[in-house]
Short mmCIF file of C-alpha atoms in Angstrom, two decimals:
data_model
loop_
_atom_site.label_atom_id
_atom_site.label_comp_id
_atom_site.label_asym_id
_atom_site.label_seq_id
_atom_site.Cartn_x
_atom_site.Cartn_y
_atom_site.Cartn_z
CA MET A 93 -27.14 18.28 -4.47
CA ASN A 94 -28.49 16.88 -1.23
CA ASP A 95 -26.39 18.19 1.65
CA ASN A 96 -28.24 15.95 4.11
CA LYS A 97 -26.92 12.78 2.53
CA GLN A 98 -24.43 10.99 4.76
CA ILE A 99 -21.18 9.94 3.09
CA PRO A 100 -20.65 6.22 3.79
CA THR A 101 -17.54 4.95 5.50
CA LEU A 102 -15.19 2.86 3.40
CA PHE A 103 -16.50 -0.17 5.28
CA GLU A 104 -20.11 0.71 4.41
CA TRP A 105 -19.11 1.25 0.78
CA VAL A 106 -17.61 -2.26 0.64
CA GLY A 107 -20.85 -3.71 1.95
CA ASP A 108 -20.33 -5.87 5.00
CA ILE A 109 -17.87 -7.93 7.03
CA THR A 110 -18.45 -10.97 4.80
CA THR A 111 -16.75 -9.15 1.93
CA PHE A 112 -13.70 -8.45 4.09
CA GLU A 113 -13.66 -12.06 5.33
CA THR A 114 -13.76 -13.35 1.75
CA LEU A 115 -11.04 -10.94 0.67
CA PHE A 116 -8.58 -11.85 3.41
CA THR A 117 -9.32 -15.59 3.41
CA LYS A 118 -8.66 -15.86 -0.33
CA PHE A 119 -5.70 -13.52 -0.04
CA TYR A 120 -3.95 -15.55 2.66
CA ASP A 121 -4.59 -18.72 0.64
CA LYS A 122 -2.46 -17.11 -2.08
CA VAL A 123 0.11 -15.79 0.40
CA LEU A 124 0.77 -19.24 1.87
CA LYS A 125 1.54 -20.58 -1.62
CA ASP A 126 3.80 -17.68 -2.59
CA GLU A 127 7.51 -18.45 -2.69
CA LEU A 128 8.61 -14.92 -1.70
CA ILE A 129 6.32 -14.28 1.28
CA GLY A 130 4.73 -17.62 2.10
CA GLY A 131 7.41 -18.48 4.62
CA LEU A 132 6.65 -15.34 6.64
CA PHE A 133 3.17 -16.70 7.33
CA GLU A 134 3.66 -20.46 7.50
CA HIS A 135 3.34 -20.45 11.30
CA MET A 136 0.55 -17.89 11.58
CA SER A 137 -2.05 -18.53 14.24
CA PRO A 138 -5.47 -19.88 13.25
CA GLU A 139 -6.87 -16.46 14.25
CA HIS A 140 -4.48 -14.46 12.03
CA VAL A 141 -6.83 -14.03 9.07
CA ALA A 142 -9.72 -12.98 11.33
CA HIS A 143 -7.52 -10.49 13.20
CA VAL A 144 -6.29 -8.85 9.99
CA THR A 145 -9.85 -8.82 8.63
CA HIS A 146 -11.15 -7.14 11.78
CA PHE A 147 -8.23 -4.70 11.94
CA VAL A 148 -8.68 -3.43 8.37
CA ALA A 149 -12.49 -3.38 8.68
CA GLU A 150 -12.19 -1.30 11.87
CA VAL A 151 -9.74 1.11 10.23
CA PHE A 152 -12.30 1.53 7.43
CA GLY A 153 -15.13 2.33 9.86
CA ALA A 154 -16.72 -0.98 10.85
CA GLY A 155 -16.67 -0.31 14.57
CA GLU A 156 -14.45 -1.89 17.18
CA LEU A 157 -14.12 -5.37 15.67
CA TYR A 158 -10.40 -5.63 16.40
CA SER A 159 -9.87 -3.32 19.36
CA VAL A 160 -12.81 -4.64 21.39
CA GLY A 161 -13.88 -7.86 19.66
CA ASP A 162 -10.35 -9.26 19.35
CA GLN A 163 -8.97 -7.28 22.30
CA GLY A 164 -6.33 -5.89 19.98
CA SER A 165 -4.74 -2.48 19.61
CA HIS A 166 -2.74 -0.54 17.10
CA ALA A 167 0.35 -1.13 19.25
CA ARG A 168 -0.31 -4.87 19.25
CA MET A 169 -0.61 -4.92 15.45
CA ILE A 170 2.59 -2.89 15.11
CA GLY A 171 4.27 -5.33 17.50
CA LYS A 172 3.52 -8.24 15.18
CA HIS A 173 5.98 -6.75 12.67
CA ILE A 174 8.89 -5.91 15.01
CA GLY A 175 12.09 -7.73 14.08
CA LYS A 176 10.65 -9.44 10.97
CA MET A 177 13.12 -7.61 8.69
CA LEU A 178 10.64 -7.26 5.84
CA THR A 179 11.96 -6.17 2.46
CA GLU A 180 10.49 -3.83 -0.11
CA GLN A 181 10.10 -6.78 -2.49
CA GLN A 182 8.05 -8.66 0.14
CA ARG A 183 5.90 -5.58 0.75
CA GLN A 184 5.24 -5.20 -2.95
CA ARG A 185 4.31 -8.88 -3.32
CA TRP A 186 1.89 -8.59 -0.35
CA MET A 187 0.32 -5.54 -1.99
CA ASN A 188 0.09 -7.14 -5.43
CA LEU A 189 -1.52 -10.30 -4.10
CA LEU A 190 -4.08 -8.35 -2.08
CA ILE A 191 -5.03 -6.10 -4.99
CA GLN A 192 -5.22 -9.12 -7.31
CA THR A 193 -7.51 -10.86 -4.81
CA ALA A 194 -9.66 -7.73 -4.47
CA ASP A 195 -10.17 -7.77 -8.24
CA GLU A 196 -10.92 -11.50 -8.28
CA ILE A 197 -13.64 -11.27 -5.62
CA GLY A 198 -15.22 -8.22 -7.25
CA LEU A 199 -14.34 -5.72 -4.52
CA LYS A 200 -15.68 -2.29 -5.47
CA SER A 201 -13.52 -0.90 -8.23
CA ASP A 202 -14.68 2.70 -8.54
CA PRO A 203 -11.68 5.06 -8.64
CA GLU A 204 -12.55 6.86 -5.41
CA PHE A 205 -12.79 3.69 -3.35
CA ARG A 206 -9.76 2.04 -4.92
CA SER A 207 -7.72 5.19 -4.35
CA ALA A 208 -8.60 5.15 -0.64
CA PHE A 209 -8.13 1.37 -0.37
CA VAL A 210 -4.73 1.31 -2.05
CA GLY A 211 -3.70 4.49 -0.23
CA TYR A 212 -4.27 2.80 3.11
CA LEU A 213 -2.47 -0.37 2.03
CA GLU A 214 0.53 1.62 0.82
CA TRP A 215 0.64 3.63 4.05
CA GLY A 216 0.21 0.60 6.29
CA THR A 217 2.63 -1.72 4.50
CA ARG A 218 5.35 0.89 4.38
CA ILE A 219 4.97 1.43 8.13
CA ALA A 220 5.13 -2.36 8.60
CA VAL A 221 8.46 -2.48 6.73
CA ILE A 222 9.87 0.37 8.83
CA ASN A 223 8.75 -1.25 12.08
CA SER A 224 10.02 -4.66 11.00
CA GLN A 225 13.57 -3.30 11.14
CA LEU A 226 13.19 -2.33 14.82
CA THR A 227 13.88 -4.40 17.92
CA SER A 228 11.24 -2.77 20.12
CA ASN A 229 7.76 -1.42 19.54
CA PRO A 230 7.70 2.38 19.05
CA MET A 231 3.94 2.50 19.73
CA ASN A 232 2.53 2.71 23.23
CA GLU A 233 -0.43 0.50 24.12
CA GLY A 234 -2.77 3.46 24.54
CA ALA A 235 -2.24 4.80 21.01
CA PRO A 236 -5.51 5.08 19.09
CA MET A 237 -6.41 2.78 16.24
CA PRO A 238 -5.82 4.37 12.84
CA THR A 239 -8.84 5.43 10.83
CA TRP A 240 -9.03 5.80 7.08
CA GLY A 241 -11.57 7.51 4.90
CA TRP A 242 -12.11 9.03 1.48
CA GLY A 243 -8.91 10.94 0.70
CA GLU A 244 -6.89 10.49 3.87
CA THR A 245 -3.38 11.68 4.21
CA LYS A 246 -1.31 11.13 7.28
CA GLY A 247 1.64 13.06 8.58
CA PRO A 248 5.19 11.81 8.43
CA TYR A 249 5.90 8.61 10.27
CA ILE A 250 8.17 9.49 13.16
CA GLU A 251 10.21 6.78 14.81
CA SER A 252 10.66 7.19 18.57
#
């Protein structure tokens, strides 16, 4: 065993930003055609796909693509979901379409990566549903961006 070997970030394991761009572009093509969740995204900005791509890539260790490159923040991403009244069925469809797209584009499928990938998606989408029921953003602008790695667990989500 080589103890000097650096464990790659999830982003490095995926390969590069092009893989994330392909994943989210193809995913949102499916989303827009979906009868359950398509309407939620029919008026999304032209930058939406890039922002989500950069957000997830940054969470997985790509560097500050969203927070600096897009001038975004975790609070700003949370704010996008406030008042949307998302349902569990919509969350599940979003998840299913993204995992289906990941398989279709050949995203790494080793159990360790997929466990981390799906773990983050489950965590993030469940928080999105919780926040979508609120009328104001519980996150302050200075809150750090989330990070996700190999085997993350986060504490309980506390509403303010």
